Amino acid sequence: MRTKFIFVTGGVLSSLGKGLASASLGALLEARGLSITLVKMDPYINVDPGTMNPLQHGEVFVTDDGAETDLDLGHYERYTRARLSVRNNFTTGQVYDSVISKERRGDYLGGTVQVIPHITDEIKRRIREAAQGVDVTIIEVGGTVGDIESLPFLEAIRQFRVEEGRKNVCFLHLTLVPYIATAGEVKTKPTQHSVNELRRIGIQPDILLCRTDRTLTADIKRKIALFCNVDADAVITAKDVGNIYEVPVNYREEGLDDKVVEVLDIWTGRPKLDEWTRILDVMRHPRETVRIAIVGKYVDLIESYKSLSEALIHGGIGNQCKVELEYLDSEEIETDGVPEVLGQVDGILVPGGFGQRGTEGKIRAIQYARENNVPFFGICLGMQLAVVEFARHLAGLDGANSTEFAEHCRYPVIDLMPDQVGVTAKGGTMRLGAYPCRLQEGTVAHQAYGSKEISERHRHRYEVNNAHREALQEKGLVLSGLSPDGKLVEMVEIPGHPWFVGCQFHPEFKSKPMDPHPLFQAFIAASLERKRGAAA
């Protein structure tokens, strides 16, 4: 079958959930037996989000091939079987950089380089490159219709339908239908204006996803259809949900996938949603509840830890329990001490991060978990700080630290990786992407994975300093995971503790609701055991 294309745009305002909508549609099409991939086009000038503050942009997701991407790619991989790469996320910065590089080489033979056709052609080329070998490609256009920065992308997808043919391209527009309490009714005018803005630049949506807090009546759908020039059955209620994994099932009940395959002239069977139904059943009827503290410095924007929070929920699904998350600001722990709530949780997780701010608060939380036998999980920087805490308080290395925070500390138990020495550029220069790891038999890590050979995704510049490995091991720290050549410490743990594990990589990037990551499943299981023991 010739590849079909679905372009997802958003209107009225940002943060309506285009990423979740795209991922959920991908899940439905996969459930109908189609092979799919997804692409995110971001309109900002940055080459990628790798240098952006998580408080501004949210999480940076990392693919197997080391691309630092938008967090929506995390949604795509969690909801579907698609394994994404550097081709599946590109920005205005990348597009212009490519075109300017071609101009400098003389590829345009002295011609004037313009937005049309050169920028739009580059956008279309990247879409087609990412779409190779699949039945359907879903492309999310970042930003909001009406933004000046999105215009080249919108012009490119307008041209795309002309070139590919009407039956091969579907335009899906996500918009807002708000309920105005004083009027006692939903208002369709924002949707009408948003669609008019699209039509003004030559794009007529085929399907409207209407974000709302209530089910839209047939009369409201007919009104929207009339004023927006779409079929009545193409107006889909995208109702707010308490659980994001309800979205694919809700879209199915609204007939979204039926309308998409009709627009694209595809024949498929009915979708098989047994796995999604099972997941929702576990989440709606959990056997137990477990409470996990996440100690970080980006807690003011929960999107900063999106994959992490979802992986913890997946761990709960694997244990048929509900996971309640308590976000604690590590800077506040630095100034105010360990909060009372830390003694009320069943597990403590310290995630990755960069910079000195809040690190001593994280170390205090790690010390509390170790001394009070609270299950602990340290990821990337969280693992590094666990090593620092162990060195200071158990290995007798007073003043131990990471050279990231104290360049001339007495005991640099965490140091810059050798291949990072002399690197000054910030973007795309860390150890990025999937690397192999060998686990020591009989360790907690080995038991969790059930395998000695694993592969996980990385994003870091610093590592455990090999000069201090022997001293740490002599005092009981177990290096449970190493790189195949034995030079890099990938995992550590403390024996005799109920569950104290740190990993240099980011396991949250590979967790799915139907396939929880083994480390998160084991962490939640240990936290449940602690809760049961306390209740006994």
XYZ file of C-alpha atoms in Angstrom:
536
model
C 0.000 0.000 0.000
C 1.195 3.508 -0.784
C 2.081 5.421 2.386
C -0.738 7.602 3.675
C -0.167 10.806 5.636
C -2.106 12.386 8.508
C -1.221 15.948 9.527
C -2.291 17.020 13.023
C -2.558 20.760 13.681
C -3.735 22.674 16.724
C -5.751 25.838 17.116
C -7.096 28.392 19.603
C -4.364 27.867 22.209
C -1.382 25.669 23.054
C -1.261 22.601 25.312
C -4.475 21.083 23.987
C -2.775 17.700 23.622
C -1.751 17.262 19.991
C 0.956 14.827 21.065
C -1.442 12.579 22.974
C -3.979 12.836 20.166
C -1.377 11.794 17.584
C -0.110 8.936 19.769
C -3.635 7.700 20.471
C -4.542 7.753 16.785
C -1.338 5.810 16.094
C -2.390 3.221 18.677
C -5.796 2.821 17.002
C -4.327 2.423 13.526
C -1.826 -0.155 14.811
C -4.709 -1.987 16.444
C -6.264 -2.191 12.973
C -3.160 -3.949 11.652
C -1.446 -0.974 9.995
C 2.253 -0.161 10.357
C 2.780 3.425 11.455
C 5.381 6.003 12.366
C 5.042 9.479 13.810
C 6.885 12.754 13.196
C 6.984 15.941 15.259
C 7.755 19.215 13.467
C 8.737 21.931 15.935
C 8.675 25.578 14.818
C 11.339 26.947 17.179
C 14.781 28.030 15.919
C 16.732 25.809 18.327
C 18.316 22.875 16.531
C 16.788 20.557 19.152
C 15.471 20.888 22.728
C 18.711 19.536 24.220
C 19.910 22.908 25.513
C 16.509 24.151 26.704
C 15.604 24.496 30.372
C 13.099 21.739 31.260
C 11.033 24.338 33.111
C 10.501 26.109 29.781
C 10.116 23.225 27.382
C 9.556 20.104 29.465
C 11.400 16.818 29.224
C 14.016 16.050 26.604
C 13.291 12.593 25.185
C 16.192 10.520 23.808
C 15.971 7.932 21.017
C 18.126 4.833 20.498
C 20.280 6.631 17.933
C 20.987 9.494 20.320
C 18.633 12.208 19.105
C 17.524 14.711 21.748
C 13.883 15.293 20.882
C 10.592 16.800 21.931
C 8.751 15.040 24.756
C 5.903 14.118 22.394
C 8.123 11.403 20.919
C 7.863 9.784 24.330
C 4.086 9.669 23.933
C 4.494 8.174 20.467
C 6.743 5.343 21.682
C 4.646 4.615 24.783
C 1.404 4.295 22.836
C 2.709 2.440 19.787
C 5.308 -0.108 18.691
C 7.117 2.512 16.601
C 10.828 2.841 17.393
C 11.705 6.416 16.552
C 14.963 8.029 15.491
C 16.552 11.350 14.640
C 14.358 11.449 11.505
C 11.157 11.615 13.560
C 11.652 15.087 15.048
C 12.915 18.170 13.262
C 12.823 21.878 13.927
C 12.842 25.147 12.027
C 16.461 25.462 13.142
C 17.412 22.170 11.476
C 15.511 23.011 8.294
C 17.128 26.424 7.872
C 20.561 25.051 8.785
C 20.249 22.427 6.056
C 19.092 24.922 3.423
C 21.784 27.457 4.312
C 24.467 24.742 4.184
C 23.304 23.790 0.682
C 23.380 27.437 -0.369
C 26.963 27.823 0.928
C 28.015 24.762 -1.086
C 26.464 26.217 -4.198
C 23.774 23.547 -4.520
C 21.233 26.107 -5.735
C 23.448 27.196 -8.648
C 23.394 30.864 -7.724
C 19.599 31.083 -7.469
C 17.817 33.191 -4.864
C 17.034 31.026 -1.822
C 13.508 31.590 -0.519
C 10.992 30.166 1.953
C 9.030 28.894 -1.051
C 10.203 26.612 -2.560
C 13.457 25.913 -0.733
C 12.356 25.820 2.926
C 9.066 24.098 2.148
C 10.825 21.561 -0.103
C 13.233 20.702 2.724
C 10.296 20.185 5.101
C 8.570 17.866 2.626
C 11.806 15.965 2.003
C 12.216 15.266 5.712
C 8.618 14.072 6.034
C 9.034 11.610 3.161
C 12.355 10.396 4.521
C 10.792 9.545 7.885
C 7.794 7.872 6.233
C 9.663 5.145 4.366
C 8.422 1.596 4.825
C 5.167 2.195 6.743
C 1.481 2.246 5.855
C 0.630 5.492 7.646
C 2.725 8.418 8.857
C 1.228 10.780 11.437
C 2.864 14.214 11.439
C 2.234 16.604 14.316
C 2.737 20.284 13.475
C 4.010 22.084 16.581
C 2.664 25.423 17.675
C -0.769 26.942 17.187
C -2.416 27.943 13.914
C -1.970 31.694 13.597
C 1.594 31.717 14.937
C 3.940 33.339 12.437
C 6.673 30.759 13.119
C 4.444 27.847 12.001
C 3.607 29.282 8.589
C 6.359 27.510 6.595
C 5.222 24.137 7.984
C 1.581 24.835 7.158
C 2.456 25.934 3.617
C 4.547 22.767 3.206
C 1.686 20.467 4.231
C -0.718 22.389 1.978
C 1.614 21.629 -0.931
C 2.005 18.048 0.290
C -1.654 17.213 -0.313
C -1.502 18.643 -3.829
C 1.521 16.461 -4.599
C 0.382 13.233 -2.887
C -3.295 13.375 -3.825
C -6.448 13.938 -1.788
C -6.940 10.259 -0.907
C -3.427 9.993 0.516
C -3.449 12.938 2.912
C -5.753 13.660 5.867
C -5.826 16.957 7.751
C -6.861 16.595 11.395
C -7.303 19.772 13.439
C -7.392 19.807 17.250
C -9.336 22.734 18.633
C -11.130 23.928 21.762
C -14.858 23.976 22.503
C -15.072 25.677 25.912
C -18.013 25.632 28.305
C -18.931 29.133 29.499
C -20.552 28.756 32.898
C -22.224 32.183 32.932
C -23.903 31.419 29.605
C -24.605 27.806 30.532
C -23.472 26.494 27.153
C -20.485 25.409 25.081
C -19.153 27.888 22.557
C -18.151 26.903 19.020
C -16.818 30.290 17.911
C -13.149 29.591 18.845
C -13.259 26.473 16.658
C -14.849 28.387 13.783
C -12.152 31.073 13.933
C -9.375 28.516 14.137
C -10.655 26.593 11.118
C -11.132 29.848 9.196
C -7.470 30.682 9.873
C -6.452 27.315 8.397
C -8.726 27.728 5.388
C -7.313 31.210 4.770
C -3.916 29.641 4.075
C -5.373 26.909 1.890
C -5.949 23.982 4.308
C -9.428 22.547 4.769
C -9.512 20.137 7.731
C -11.064 16.729 7.117
C -11.594 15.912 10.787
C -11.993 18.101 13.874
C -10.930 16.879 17.313
C -12.820 19.106 19.731
C -11.193 19.333 23.149
C -13.891 19.869 25.751
C -14.828 18.968 29.301
C -18.113 17.315 28.292
C -19.577 15.146 25.552
C -20.717 17.237 22.607
C -24.347 16.800 21.609
C -25.388 15.896 18.080
C -26.749 19.434 17.635
C -23.423 21.019 18.588
C -21.558 18.664 16.247
C -23.888 19.563 13.376
C -23.370 23.267 14.063
C -19.585 22.893 14.045
C -19.751 20.784 10.889
C -21.889 23.370 9.109
C -19.690 26.356 9.902
C -16.395 24.512 9.448
C -17.318 22.712 6.218
C -16.759 19.142 7.451
C -18.985 16.074 7.718
C -21.001 15.779 10.929
C -19.332 12.442 11.705
C -15.958 14.163 11.316
C -16.545 16.229 14.479
C -15.016 14.161 17.264
C -15.409 14.829 20.974
C -11.977 14.889 22.623
C -13.252 14.896 26.172
C -10.995 15.609 29.152
C -9.970 12.424 30.949
C -8.542 11.623 34.348
C -6.285 8.967 32.857
C -4.445 9.632 29.595
C -4.590 5.933 28.638
C -8.359 6.293 28.213
C -7.845 8.486 25.146
C -7.434 5.730 22.485
C -10.547 3.921 23.743
C -12.542 7.171 23.854
C -11.499 8.053 20.312
C -12.538 4.599 19.185
C -15.988 5.082 20.738
C -16.265 8.412 18.888
C -15.370 6.725 15.586
C -12.139 8.640 14.928
C -10.271 5.731 13.334
C -13.293 4.830 11.176
C -13.370 8.352 9.785
C -9.610 8.423 9.197
C -9.584 5.200 7.169
C -12.590 6.499 5.217
C -10.821 9.771 4.343
C -7.655 7.907 3.354
C -9.513 5.163 1.486
C -7.936 2.322 3.491
C -9.552 -1.042 4.136
C -8.765 -2.639 7.485
C -10.432 -4.859 10.034
C -11.863 -3.552 13.301
C -9.261 -2.559 15.889
C -8.268 -5.008 18.610
C -8.047 -3.054 21.856
C -7.783 -5.903 24.378
C -4.464 -4.649 25.741
C -5.796 -1.130 26.277
C -8.900 -2.501 27.959
C -6.751 -4.606 30.291
C -4.582 -1.623 31.214
C -7.607 0.532 31.998
C -9.156 -2.245 34.078
C -6.019 -2.467 36.242
C -5.854 1.319 36.631
C -9.543 1.649 37.501
C -9.547 -1.266 39.945
C -6.102 -1.404 41.619
C -5.556 -3.878 44.405
C -3.323 -1.536 46.401
C -1.887 1.976 46.445
C 1.775 2.919 46.797
C 3.206 6.401 47.382
C 6.473 7.451 45.712
C 8.466 10.648 46.307
C 10.292 12.211 43.349
C 13.001 14.514 44.676
C 14.089 16.955 41.967
C 14.537 20.602 41.094
C 12.145 20.895 38.148
C 9.019 20.052 40.160
C 7.286 23.315 39.235
C 6.663 21.836 35.785
C 5.696 18.180 36.020
C 6.207 17.837 32.245
C 9.933 17.984 33.057
C 9.621 14.407 34.338
C 6.960 13.128 31.924
C 8.541 9.797 30.918
C 9.587 9.229 34.521
C 6.127 9.726 36.005
C 4.578 7.545 33.311
C 7.163 4.783 33.869
C 6.284 4.751 37.580
C 2.611 4.403 36.669
C 3.563 1.544 34.323
C 5.397 -0.091 37.225
C 2.154 0.163 39.155
C 0.220 -1.473 36.312
C 2.725 -4.341 36.382
C 1.997 -4.774 40.105
C -1.758 -4.139 39.779
C -1.524 -1.127 42.050
C -2.084 2.630 41.900
C 1.001 4.846 42.156
C 0.605 8.201 43.887
C 3.442 10.637 43.125
C 4.742 13.196 45.600
C 7.030 15.803 43.986
C 9.523 17.339 46.429
C 11.748 20.336 45.664
C 15.361 19.406 46.444
C 16.255 23.080 47.011
C 13.729 23.251 49.829
C 15.291 20.151 51.401
C 18.658 21.946 51.270
C 17.341 24.926 53.205
C 14.651 23.371 55.422
C 15.931 19.825 55.958
C 14.259 16.495 55.235
C 10.486 17.079 55.187
C 8.085 15.026 57.256
C 6.405 13.703 54.112
C 9.577 11.788 53.193
C 8.874 9.533 56.160
C 5.375 8.837 54.886
C 6.220 7.568 51.401
C 6.897 3.974 50.368
C 9.737 4.685 47.948
C 12.093 7.531 46.987
C 13.316 8.326 43.473
C 15.969 10.879 42.544
C 15.932 11.608 38.783
C 18.482 13.045 36.387
C 19.336 16.695 36.049
C 22.125 19.197 35.432
C 23.803 21.875 37.531
C 24.613 22.270 41.211
C 21.327 23.790 42.346
C 19.481 21.406 44.658
C 22.122 18.656 44.664
C 22.760 18.679 48.419
C 19.018 18.344 49.001
C 18.992 15.278 46.789
C 21.937 13.816 48.724
C 20.032 14.308 51.989
C 17.045 12.475 50.538
C 19.308 9.631 49.397
C 20.892 9.405 52.846
C 17.436 9.264 54.417
C 16.402 6.417 52.082
C 19.585 4.463 52.813
C 19.501 4.896 56.598
C 15.782 4.233 56.950
C 15.583 1.260 54.574
C 13.236 3.052 52.181
C 13.389 1.605 48.625
C 15.514 3.975 46.557
C 15.927 4.403 42.810
C 18.540 6.816 41.431
C 18.602 7.659 37.736
C 21.592 9.308 35.973
C 22.470 12.210 38.311
C 20.441 10.374 40.966
C 22.857 7.442 40.720
C 25.885 9.732 40.753
C 24.693 11.478 43.918
C 24.005 8.091 45.518
C 27.681 7.269 44.911
C 28.679 10.629 46.425
C 26.505 9.971 49.492
C 27.957 6.475 49.912
C 31.500 7.800 49.557
C 30.997 10.533 52.155
C 29.156 8.554 54.813
C 30.191 4.912 54.357
C 33.521 4.887 52.524
C 35.224 7.534 54.668
C 35.877 9.850 51.725
C 34.940 13.067 53.496
C 34.306 15.869 51.003
C 33.590 13.501 48.112
C 31.720 15.153 45.257
C 31.301 15.381 41.512
C 33.624 17.635 39.555
C 30.491 18.969 37.869
C 29.796 20.820 41.137
C 33.218 21.040 42.813
C 36.026 20.936 40.268
C 38.831 20.683 42.821
C 37.162 18.528 45.475
C 39.353 16.168 47.529
C 37.638 12.987 46.341
C 36.138 13.376 42.845
C 34.159 10.116 42.878
C 32.189 11.423 39.878
C 34.220 12.949 37.069
C 33.928 14.103 33.476
C 34.011 11.279 30.960
C 37.366 11.170 29.111
C 35.763 11.819 25.728
C 34.041 14.911 27.169
C 37.293 16.648 28.141
C 37.729 19.741 26.002
C 34.142 19.706 24.702
C 32.726 23.229 24.879
C 29.602 23.027 22.689
C 26.472 22.214 24.712
C 24.086 20.853 22.088
C 24.235 17.190 21.095
C 27.649 16.554 22.625
C 26.847 14.318 25.603
C 26.929 10.528 25.665
C 23.594 10.021 23.945
C 21.495 7.055 22.856
C 21.524 3.305 23.394
C 24.597 1.529 24.789
C 25.028 -2.073 25.957
C 25.506 -3.052 29.589
C 26.489 -6.303 31.310
C 24.919 -7.157 34.654
C 26.530 -9.068 37.494
C 24.729 -12.316 38.246
C 22.842 -12.504 41.508
C 22.381 -8.755 41.857
C 19.065 -6.955 42.264
C 19.525 -5.517 38.763
C 20.090 -8.980 37.264
C 17.000 -10.335 39.033
C 14.883 -7.428 37.759
C 15.942 -7.809 34.130
C 16.224 -11.591 34.077
C 19.143 -11.144 31.685
C 22.864 -10.415 31.805
C 22.955 -8.357 28.598
C 20.842 -5.203 28.310
C 20.761 -2.013 26.238
C 19.590 1.332 27.602
C 19.542 4.994 26.556
C 21.972 7.535 27.986
C 22.221 11.316 28.341
C 25.164 12.432 30.483
C 28.696 13.863 30.564
C 29.923 12.577 33.934
C 30.543 9.063 35.271
C 31.836 7.166 38.275
C 35.555 7.891 38.579
C 37.453 4.612 38.121
C 40.201 5.877 40.432
C 37.825 5.456 43.387
C 35.995 2.299 42.336
C 38.093 -0.021 44.514
C 37.637 2.109 47.638
C 33.872 2.179 47.147
C 33.665 -1.559 46.525
C 35.739 -2.329 49.616
C 33.094 -0.597 51.728
C 30.273 -2.591 50.145
C 29.065 -0.708 47.089
C 28.191 -3.241 44.383
C 28.870 -2.259 40.771
C 26.077 -4.394 39.382
C 26.272 -3.152 35.791
C 29.287 -2.257 33.658
C 29.913 -1.403 30.020
C 31.104 -4.452 28.014
C 34.728 -3.271 28.261
C 34.345 -2.800 32.023
C 35.413 0.842 31.922
C 32.073 2.539 32.661
C 29.902 1.963 35.733
C 26.312 1.652 34.554
C 24.559 0.413 37.715
C 25.234 0.372 41.461
C 23.399 -1.085 44.441
C 23.800 -1.587 48.178
C 23.405 -5.174 49.426
C 21.358 -5.752 52.567
C 19.098 -2.811 51.792
C 15.482 -3.650 50.838
C 16.028 -2.072 47.386
C 18.742 0.497 46.691
C 19.585 0.750 42.981
C 21.125 3.427 40.807
C 21.580 3.454 37.031
C 23.559 5.813 34.813
C 21.079 5.468 31.953
C 17.422 6.520 31.583
C 15.207 3.411 31.734
C 12.051 5.537 31.693
C 12.504 6.159 27.961
C 11.735 2.519 27.123
C 8.779 1.867 29.427
C 5.260 1.301 28.082
C 1.899 0.784 29.822
C 1.550 -2.689 28.274
C 5.235 -3.498 28.878
C 6.496 -1.833 32.088
C 10.243 -1.408 32.374
C 11.654 -4.123 34.653
C 13.467 -1.682 36.947
C 10.343 0.367 37.577
C 8.276 -2.764 38.094
C 10.831 -4.073 40.617
C 11.057 -0.676 42.391
C 7.295 -0.473 42.805
C 7.194 -4.101 44.002
C 9.811 -3.301 46.670
C 7.884 -0.188 47.715
C 4.740 -2.281 48.074
C 6.615 -4.759 50.240
C 7.716 -1.929 52.522
C 4.152 -0.656 52.809
C 2.826 -4.118 53.611
C 5.530 -4.611 56.208
C 4.693 -1.305 57.881
C 1.006 -2.214 57.963
C 1.616 -5.687 59.423
